[in-house]
Amino acid sequence: MKYPAHLLKLISVLKRLPGVGNKSAERYAFQLLTWSPEILREMAHIIQEVPTRLRHCSECGCLRGEDACSLCDERRAATQKICVIASPRDAFAIESTQEYRGLYHVLGATLSPLQGMDAEQLLLHKLIERIQRHQITEVVIALDSTIEGDATALYIRQELEPLKIKVTRLAFGLPMGSSLDYVDGGTLARAFSARNIY
Amino acid sequence: MKYPAHLLKLISVLKRLPGVGNKSAERYAFQLLTWSPEILREMAHIIQEVPTRLRHCSECGCLRGEDACSLCDERRAATQKICVIASPRDAFAIESTQEYRGLYHVLGATLSPLQGMDAEQLLLHKLIERIQRHQITEVVIALDSTIEGDATALYIRQELEPLKIKVTRLAFGLPMGSSLDYVDGGTLARAFSARNIY
């Protein structure tokens, strides 16, 4: 006995969510079947409204809701710092640390030849234009500590070299609360080579 | 910096999915932000159409799509067997084994006083009415091997006692491909007490 056609459609759309395979999508779909029509309608409405209600700032690329972008104000520009991030989500994480008060620049992606992302698609000219316009003195690269993040950081550093400005990258080391026994070799090696006077 | 209001709404609706907490819901929501308006509209449409496109058979309670219920035909009734399941999903799993060709009866829930499910809500009178109408000779209880499943199975057996028909329950034992080292004590004990001549 096969699933009804509409159930198959529902499962296939749920499988587009990140990390959701067949089993989870089926579980979600069968759960949806038990919801009231009102809740389903509300969910459909919220999903459909995403493109109109949630926009990306055309300047920095961060998420901005329906108001003006709160991350592009003059006080931030006055710090003459810009932080390069891979996705709008990273801005929320960095903001919540309260360690940084400068501009942001969303790349939208990292270099990944396998996924068809090459250097031209990073749109660095936009970043360079903003650096010049705001007379930025420090570019903080806040990218993942992965192969793609490393490659992208290296590429950005090279591209920004002619501008003769400070380019920094987030520190690598032991995560908070970690035990040496459980930390992987790569992290430990990087923590060693970046050791500080205590 | 807080998430925009619409993003919070999206996260809260995604958190209704089973096993989805804050972190997963945020991950799903940020993924949805990268989808095209067409895909979002399609997803919204599919979700909204669930109540009209996927119905439960009023006779057995199984899922039936837009056609008549394929599990309520006369050939199945002629076997004089009925299988009691907790949710419409279980019928798909049992059908795929090809071990059973009889009627189904969806309880919709199992006894669970903590979740406010008590015996009156199981609607056993509907099951009893169907047993009498189809002159059923065997009721197969296919409920989970959990406290709730056990309690419900016991209750059904007691309620069906006056009808003087065969009531069976799925066998308990070692799952296929399991190693004794990894099987829990409860399963092993049940497999021992139900051992067969080999």
Short mmCIF file of C-alpha atoms in Angstrom, two decimals:
data_model
loop_
_atom_site.label_atom_id
_atom_site.label_comp_id
_atom_site.label_asym_id
_atom_site.label_seq_id
_atom_site.Cartn_x
_atom_site.Cartn_y
_atom_site.Cartn_z
CA MET A 1 0.00 0.00 0.00
CA LYS A 2 1.45 3.34 -1.03
CA TYR A 3 1.11 6.65 0.75
CA PRO A 4 -1.58 8.93 -0.76
CA ALA A 5 -0.20 11.39 -3.35
CA HIS A 6 -0.62 14.46 -1.18
CA LEU A 7 1.21 12.82 1.72
CA LEU A 8 4.14 12.08 -0.61
CA LYS A 9 4.19 15.74 -1.66
CA LEU A 10 4.18 16.82 1.98
CA ILE A 11 7.03 14.45 2.82
CA SER A 12 9.10 15.66 -0.13
CA VAL A 13 8.71 19.33 0.80
CA LEU A 14 9.64 18.62 4.42
CA LYS A 15 12.73 16.74 3.24
CA ARG A 16 14.11 20.01 1.90
CA LEU A 17 14.74 21.15 5.48
CA PRO A 18 18.38 20.80 6.52
CA GLY A 19 19.28 17.46 8.08
CA VAL A 20 15.79 16.02 7.51
CA GLY A 21 15.78 12.63 5.81
CA ASN A 22 12.96 10.35 4.81
CA LYS A 23 12.24 9.07 8.32
CA SER A 24 12.07 12.50 9.97
CA ALA A 25 10.03 13.93 7.10
CA GLU A 26 7.51 11.08 7.48
CA ARG A 27 7.36 11.70 11.20
CA TYR A 28 6.75 15.42 10.68
CA ALA A 29 4.15 14.73 7.97
CA PHE A 30 2.15 12.32 10.14
CA GLN A 31 2.27 14.87 12.94
CA LEU A 32 0.92 17.55 10.60
CA LEU A 33 -2.01 15.24 9.85
CA THR A 34 -3.09 15.49 13.46
CA TRP A 35 -3.07 19.30 13.55
CA SER A 36 -6.24 21.34 13.27
CA PRO A 37 -6.98 23.12 9.96
CA GLU A 38 -6.53 26.48 11.75
CA ILE A 39 -2.97 25.68 12.84
CA LEU A 40 -2.11 24.36 9.38
CA ARG A 41 -3.50 27.51 7.81
CA GLU A 42 -1.52 29.66 10.22
CA MET A 43 1.67 27.72 9.46
CA ALA A 44 1.09 28.02 5.70
CA HIS A 45 0.48 31.74 6.09
CA ILE A 46 3.68 32.30 8.08
CA ILE A 47 5.75 30.38 5.54
CA GLN A 48 4.22 32.17 2.59
CA GLU A 49 4.86 35.58 4.14
CA VAL A 50 8.58 34.95 4.65
CA PRO A 51 9.74 36.71 1.46
CA THR A 52 7.72 39.86 2.18
CA ARG A 53 8.19 40.06 5.95
CA LEU A 54 11.85 39.12 6.23
CA ARG A 55 14.23 40.98 3.96
CA HIS A 56 17.95 41.18 3.73
CA CYS A 57 19.53 44.61 4.10
CA SER A 58 20.77 45.64 0.66
CA GLU A 59 23.80 47.26 2.28
CA CYS A 60 25.19 44.64 4.70
CA GLY A 61 23.14 41.55 3.76
CA CYS A 62 21.85 40.98 7.31
CA LEU A 63 18.26 40.11 8.09
CA ARG A 64 16.21 43.20 8.82
CA GLY A 65 12.53 42.43 9.36
CA GLU A 66 10.23 45.26 8.31
CA ASP A 67 12.17 48.16 9.87
CA ALA A 68 15.42 49.67 8.63
CA CYS A 69 18.54 47.59 9.26
CA SER A 70 19.69 48.12 12.85
CA LEU A 71 23.20 46.97 11.99
CA CYS A 72 23.93 49.74 9.47
CA ASP A 73 23.70 52.83 11.70
CA GLU A 74 26.23 55.63 11.83
CA ARG A 75 27.58 54.83 15.27
CA ARG A 76 28.63 51.41 14.02
CA ALA A 77 30.21 52.90 10.92
CA ALA A 78 32.12 55.34 13.17
CA THR A 79 34.03 52.42 14.75
CA GLN A 80 35.63 51.91 11.31
CA LYS A 81 35.40 48.15 11.80
CA ILE A 82 33.64 45.65 9.54
CA CYS A 83 33.03 42.00 10.33
CA VAL A 84 32.81 39.52 7.45
CA ILE A 85 30.33 36.69 8.08
CA ALA A 86 29.07 33.82 5.97
CA SER A 87 25.34 34.05 6.74
CA PRO A 88 22.90 36.56 8.29
CA ARG A 89 22.48 34.20 11.21
CA ASP A 90 26.07 34.73 12.37
CA ALA A 91 25.32 38.40 13.08
CA PHE A 92 22.80 37.37 15.76
CA ALA A 93 25.37 35.10 17.42
CA ILE A 94 28.09 37.77 17.39
CA GLU A 95 25.72 40.49 18.58
CA SER A 96 24.68 38.38 21.54
CA THR A 97 28.30 38.22 22.78
CA GLN A 98 28.36 42.06 23.07
CA GLU A 99 32.07 41.92 22.16
CA TYR A 100 31.76 43.76 18.89
CA ARG A 101 30.10 47.04 17.84
CA GLY A 102 30.89 47.61 14.18
CA LEU A 103 29.47 46.99 10.75
CA TYR A 104 28.77 43.58 9.26
CA HIS A 105 29.19 42.20 5.78
CA VAL A 106 27.42 38.99 4.80
CA LEU A 107 29.18 36.98 2.11
CA GLY A 108 26.18 34.72 1.59
CA ALA A 109 28.48 31.77 1.04
CA THR A 110 31.98 30.44 1.46
CA LEU A 111 34.30 29.19 -1.26
CA SER A 112 33.29 25.65 -2.12
CA PRO A 113 34.24 24.42 -5.59
CA LEU A 114 32.29 21.19 -5.00
CA GLN A 115 29.08 23.15 -4.47
CA GLY A 116 29.85 25.41 -7.40
CA MET A 117 30.83 28.40 -5.29
CA ASP A 118 33.92 30.03 -6.75
CA ALA A 119 35.71 33.27 -6.02
CA GLU A 120 33.72 35.41 -8.47
CA GLN A 121 30.48 34.62 -6.68
CA LEU A 122 31.70 35.99 -3.36
CA LEU A 123 31.10 39.56 -4.61
CA LEU A 124 34.12 41.01 -2.83
CA HIS A 125 33.93 44.24 -4.84
CA LYS A 126 30.93 45.18 -2.70
CA LEU A 127 32.99 44.61 0.45
CA ILE A 128 35.90 46.65 -0.95
CA GLU A 129 33.55 49.47 -1.90
CA ARG A 130 32.14 49.56 1.64
CA ILE A 131 35.62 49.46 3.17
CA GLN A 132 36.58 52.51 1.15
CA ARG A 133 33.35 54.39 1.68
CA HIS A 134 33.39 53.94 5.48
CA GLN A 135 37.16 54.37 5.78
CA ILE A 136 37.37 51.03 7.55
CA THR A 137 40.57 50.37 9.50
CA GLU A 138 39.95 46.74 10.55
CA VAL A 139 38.28 43.86 8.76
CA VAL A 140 37.39 41.03 11.19
CA ILE A 141 36.95 37.73 9.39
CA ALA A 142 34.44 35.67 11.39
CA LEU A 143 34.14 32.54 9.26
CA ASP A 144 33.82 28.90 10.27
CA SER A 145 36.86 26.93 11.21
CA THR A 146 36.40 24.54 8.27
CA ILE A 147 38.20 23.93 4.97
CA GLU A 148 35.74 26.25 3.22
CA GLY A 149 36.05 28.91 5.92
CA ASP A 150 39.84 28.75 5.84
CA ALA A 151 39.99 28.96 2.04
CA THR A 152 37.60 31.90 2.00
CA ALA A 153 39.47 33.75 4.76
CA LEU A 154 42.75 33.28 2.88
CA TYR A 155 41.23 34.52 -0.34
CA ILE A 156 39.75 37.60 1.33
CA ARG A 157 43.08 38.42 2.97
CA GLN A 158 44.81 38.24 -0.41
CA GLU A 159 42.19 40.37 -2.12
CA LEU A 160 42.33 43.03 0.60
CA GLU A 161 46.13 43.21 0.65
CA PRO A 162 46.35 46.19 -1.75
CA LEU A 163 44.16 48.23 0.63
CA LYS A 164 46.84 48.08 3.36
CA ILE A 165 44.37 47.74 6.23
CA LYS A 166 44.34 45.48 9.27
CA VAL A 167 42.71 42.13 8.55
CA THR A 168 42.05 39.96 11.61
CA ARG A 169 40.43 36.59 12.08
CA LEU A 170 38.68 35.11 15.14
CA ALA A 171 41.06 33.26 17.47
CA PHE A 172 41.33 29.48 17.42
CA GLY A 173 41.80 27.58 20.63
CA LEU A 174 40.09 25.48 23.27
CA PRO A 175 36.34 26.03 23.50
CA MET A 176 35.06 27.12 26.93
CA GLY A 177 34.58 24.32 29.42
CA SER A 178 36.43 21.80 27.29
CA SER A 179 38.59 19.05 28.69
CA LEU A 180 41.94 18.32 27.01
CA ASP A 181 41.05 14.62 26.86
CA TYR A 182 38.16 15.29 24.54
CA VAL A 183 39.55 18.07 22.38
CA ASP A 184 40.62 16.94 18.89
CA GLY A 185 44.24 17.11 17.78
CA GLY A 186 43.74 19.97 15.33
CA THR A 187 42.20 22.23 17.95
CA LEU A 188 44.91 21.35 20.46
CA ALA A 189 47.68 22.05 17.92
CA ARG A 190 46.17 25.43 17.07
CA ALA A 191 45.73 26.28 20.76
CA PHE A 192 49.39 25.43 21.34
CA SER A 193 50.76 27.49 18.51
CA ALA A 194 48.60 30.47 19.52
CA ARG A 195 49.46 30.22 23.25
CA ASN A 196 49.55 33.47 25.23
CA ILE A 197 51.71 34.73 28.10
CA TYR A 198 49.68 34.04 31.23
CA MET B 1 19.70 42.19 18.95
CA LYS B 2 16.49 40.25 18.78
CA TYR B 3 15.20 38.19 15.88
CA PRO B 4 12.59 40.01 13.75
CA ALA B 5 9.00 39.29 14.83
CA HIS B 6 8.15 37.19 11.78
CA LEU B 7 11.23 35.02 12.26
CA LEU B 8 10.15 34.34 15.85
CA LYS B 9 6.69 33.31 14.57
CA LEU B 10 8.30 30.99 12.02
CA ILE B 11 10.53 29.42 14.67
CA SER B 12 7.60 28.89 17.03
CA VAL B 13 5.48 27.16 14.38
CA LEU B 14 8.39 24.89 13.39
CA LYS B 15 8.90 23.99 17.04
CA ARG B 16 5.52 22.27 16.99
CA LEU B 17 7.02 19.47 14.88
CA PRO B 18 7.84 16.35 16.91
CA GLY B 19 11.35 16.30 18.37
CA VAL B 20 12.16 19.79 17.10
CA GLY B 21 13.57 22.10 19.77
CA ASN B 22 14.74 25.67 19.62
CA LYS B 23 18.03 24.97 17.88
CA SER B 24 16.57 22.81 15.10
CA ALA B 25 13.66 25.19 14.58
CA GLU B 26 16.11 28.08 14.17
CA ARG B 27 18.14 26.05 11.72
CA TYR B 28 15.03 25.20 9.69
CA ALA B 29 13.85 28.81 9.80
CA PHE B 30 17.14 30.22 8.53
CA GLN B 31 17.08 27.62 5.77
CA LEU B 32 13.57 28.70 4.77
CA LEU B 33 14.90 32.25 4.43
CA THR B 34 17.15 31.10 1.61
CA TRP B 35 14.34 29.47 -0.38
CA SER B 36 12.72 31.12 -3.35
CA PRO B 37 9.22 32.63 -2.94
CA GLU B 38 7.89 29.96 -5.35
CA ILE B 39 9.08 27.07 -3.19
CA LEU B 40 7.75 28.76 -0.05
CA ARG B 41 4.40 29.29 -1.74
CA GLU B 42 4.31 25.67 -2.84
CA MET B 43 5.15 24.48 0.68
CA ALA B 44 2.48 26.73 2.20
CA HIS B 45 -0.05 25.41 -0.32
CA ILE B 46 0.73 21.76 0.41
CA ILE B 47 0.44 22.32 4.16
CA GLN B 48 -2.82 24.23 3.83
CA GLU B 49 -4.37 21.53 1.66
CA VAL B 50 -3.68 18.73 4.15
CA PRO B 51 -7.14 18.77 5.78
CA THR B 52 -8.98 18.57 2.43
CA ARG B 53 -6.63 16.21 0.59
CA LEU B 54 -5.87 13.73 3.33
CA ARG B 55 -8.84 12.33 5.16
CA HIS B 56 -9.30 9.58 7.67
CA CYS B 57 -11.66 6.76 6.75
CA SER B 58 -14.77 7.16 8.90
CA GLU B 59 -15.02 3.36 9.19
CA CYS B 60 -11.50 2.20 10.14
CA GLY B 61 -9.76 5.52 10.88
CA CYS B 62 -6.92 4.88 8.39
CA LEU B 63 -5.61 7.54 6.03
CA ARG B 64 -7.34 7.44 2.70
CA GLY B 65 -6.30 10.26 0.37
CA GLU B 66 -9.06 11.31 -2.02
CA ASP B 67 -10.25 7.84 -3.08
CA ALA B 68 -12.30 5.40 -1.05
CA CYS B 69 -10.45 3.59 1.75
CA SER B 70 -8.52 0.68 0.27
CA LEU B 71 -8.37 -1.05 3.65
CA CYS B 72 -12.12 -1.44 4.09
CA ASP B 73 -12.94 -3.72 1.13
CA GLU B 74 -15.03 -6.88 1.29
CA ARG B 75 -12.18 -9.29 0.72
CA ARG B 76 -10.48 -8.01 3.83
CA ALA B 77 -13.72 -8.24 5.80
CA ALA B 78 -14.10 -11.84 4.58
CA THR B 79 -10.95 -12.88 6.49
CA GLN B 80 -12.90 -12.09 9.68
CA LYS B 81 -9.77 -10.58 11.21
CA ILE B 82 -9.33 -7.05 12.58
CA CYS B 83 -6.07 -5.48 13.61
CA VAL B 84 -6.12 -2.77 16.31
CA ILE B 85 -3.50 -0.06 15.79
CA ALA B 86 -2.72 3.19 17.58
CA SER B 87 -2.24 5.47 14.57
CA PRO B 88 -2.99 5.47 10.82
CA ARG B 89 0.73 5.28 10.16
CA ASP B 90 0.97 1.79 11.64
CA ALA B 91 -1.28 0.42 8.86
CA PHE B 92 1.36 1.37 6.26
CA ALA B 93 4.08 -0.42 8.22
CA ILE B 94 1.97 -3.57 8.67
CA GLU B 95 0.79 -3.57 5.03
CA SER B 96 4.38 -3.41 3.81
CA THR B 97 5.19 -6.68 5.64
CA GLN B 98 2.51 -8.49 3.55
CA GLU B 99 1.90 -10.74 6.57
CA TYR B 100 -1.65 -9.63 7.20
CA ARG B 101 -4.73 -9.25 5.01
CA GLY B 102 -7.60 -8.19 7.20
CA LEU B 103 -9.39 -5.11 8.44
CA TYR B 104 -7.81 -2.39 10.56
CA HIS B 105 -9.11 -0.35 13.44
CA VAL B 106 -7.32 2.83 14.47
CA LEU B 107 -7.66 3.73 18.13
CA GLY B 108 -6.20 7.18 17.60
CA ALA B 109 -4.46 7.00 20.96
CA THR B 110 -3.31 4.71 23.73
CA LEU B 111 -4.24 4.87 27.40
CA SER B 112 -2.16 7.54 29.02
CA PRO B 113 -3.57 9.12 32.17
CA LEU B 114 -0.74 11.67 32.24
CA GLN B 115 -1.75 12.99 28.84
CA GLY B 116 -5.40 12.93 29.78
CA MET B 117 -6.25 9.82 27.74
CA ASP B 118 -8.53 7.59 29.73
CA ALA B 119 -10.53 4.51 28.82
CA GLU B 120 -13.68 6.36 27.75
CA GLN B 121 -11.82 8.21 25.04
CA LEU B 122 -10.66 5.02 23.30
CA LEU B 123 -14.13 4.63 21.75
CA LEU B 124 -14.11 0.86 22.04
CA HIS B 125 -17.85 0.67 21.35
CA LYS B 126 -17.01 1.44 17.70
CA LEU B 127 -14.57 -1.49 17.64
CA ILE B 128 -17.13 -3.80 19.28
CA GLU B 129 -19.78 -2.74 16.80
CA ARG B 130 -17.46 -3.52 13.87
CA ILE B 131 -16.48 -6.89 15.38
CA GLN B 132 -20.15 -7.88 15.57
CA ARG B 133 -21.07 -6.50 12.13
CA HIS B 134 -18.21 -8.27 10.31
CA GLN B 135 -18.48 -11.45 12.44
CA ILE B 136 -14.80 -11.09 13.36
CA THR B 137 -13.11 -14.22 14.74
CA GLU B 138 -9.71 -12.77 15.61
CA VAL B 139 -8.66 -9.38 16.99
CA VAL B 140 -4.94 -8.78 16.54
CA ILE B 141 -3.63 -6.12 18.92
CA ALA B 142 -0.69 -4.38 17.23
CA LEU B 143 0.24 -1.76 19.82
CA ASP B 144 3.63 -0.48 20.93
CA SER B 145 5.64 -2.42 23.45
CA THR B 146 5.48 0.43 25.97
CA ILE B 147 3.69 1.00 29.28
CA GLU B 148 0.86 2.76 27.43
CA GLY B 149 0.67 0.03 24.77
CA ASP B 150 0.62 -2.71 27.40
CA ALA B 151 -2.07 -0.96 29.46
CA THR B 152 -4.23 -0.39 26.38
CA ALA B 153 -3.83 -3.99 25.17
CA LEU B 154 -4.82 -5.29 28.60
CA TYR B 155 -7.85 -3.02 28.71
CA ILE B 156 -9.00 -4.07 25.23
CA ARG B 157 -8.64 -7.76 26.12
CA GLN B 158 -10.80 -7.26 29.21
CA GLU B 159 -13.45 -5.30 27.30
CA LEU B 160 -13.64 -7.93 24.53
CA GLU B 161 -13.88 -10.85 26.95
CA PRO B 162 -17.71 -11.05 26.86
CA LEU B 163 -17.57 -11.50 23.04
CA LYS B 164 -15.73 -14.83 23.41
CA ILE B 165 -13.45 -14.31 20.40
CA LYS B 166 -9.75 -14.90 19.89
CA VAL B 167 -7.68 -11.87 20.94
CA THR B 168 -4.00 -12.03 19.95
CA ARG B 169 -1.11 -9.63 20.35
CA LEU B 170 2.08 -9.26 18.30
CA ALA B 171 4.94 -11.44 19.57
CA PHE B 172 7.71 -10.00 21.71
CA GLY B 173 11.28 -11.16 21.28
CA LEU B 174 14.62 -10.33 19.77
CA PRO B 175 14.50 -7.89 16.86
CA MET B 176 15.99 -9.12 13.58
CA GLY B 177 19.77 -8.80 13.34
CA SER B 178 20.16 -8.04 17.04
CA SER B 179 23.08 -9.19 19.12
CA LEU B 180 22.40 -10.54 22.61
CA ASP B 181 25.08 -8.22 24.02
CA TYR B 182 23.13 -5.18 23.03
CA VAL B 183 19.57 -6.30 23.69
CA ASP B 184 18.07 -4.84 26.87
CA GLY B 185 17.09 -7.05 29.81
CA GLY B 186 13.35 -6.64 29.34
CA THR B 187 13.46 -7.79 25.72
CA LEU B 188 15.69 -10.75 26.61
CA ALA B 189 13.40 -11.79 29.45
CA ARG B 190 10.34 -11.66 27.18
CA ALA B 191 12.19 -13.58 24.44
CA PHE B 192 13.10 -16.26 27.00
CA SER B 193 9.63 -16.71 28.41
CA ALA B 194 8.14 -16.90 24.90
CA ARG B 195 10.78 -19.32 23.55
CA ASN B 196 9.66 -21.78 20.87
CA ILE B 197 10.57 -25.38 20.03
CA TYR B 198 13.24 -25.16 17.36
#
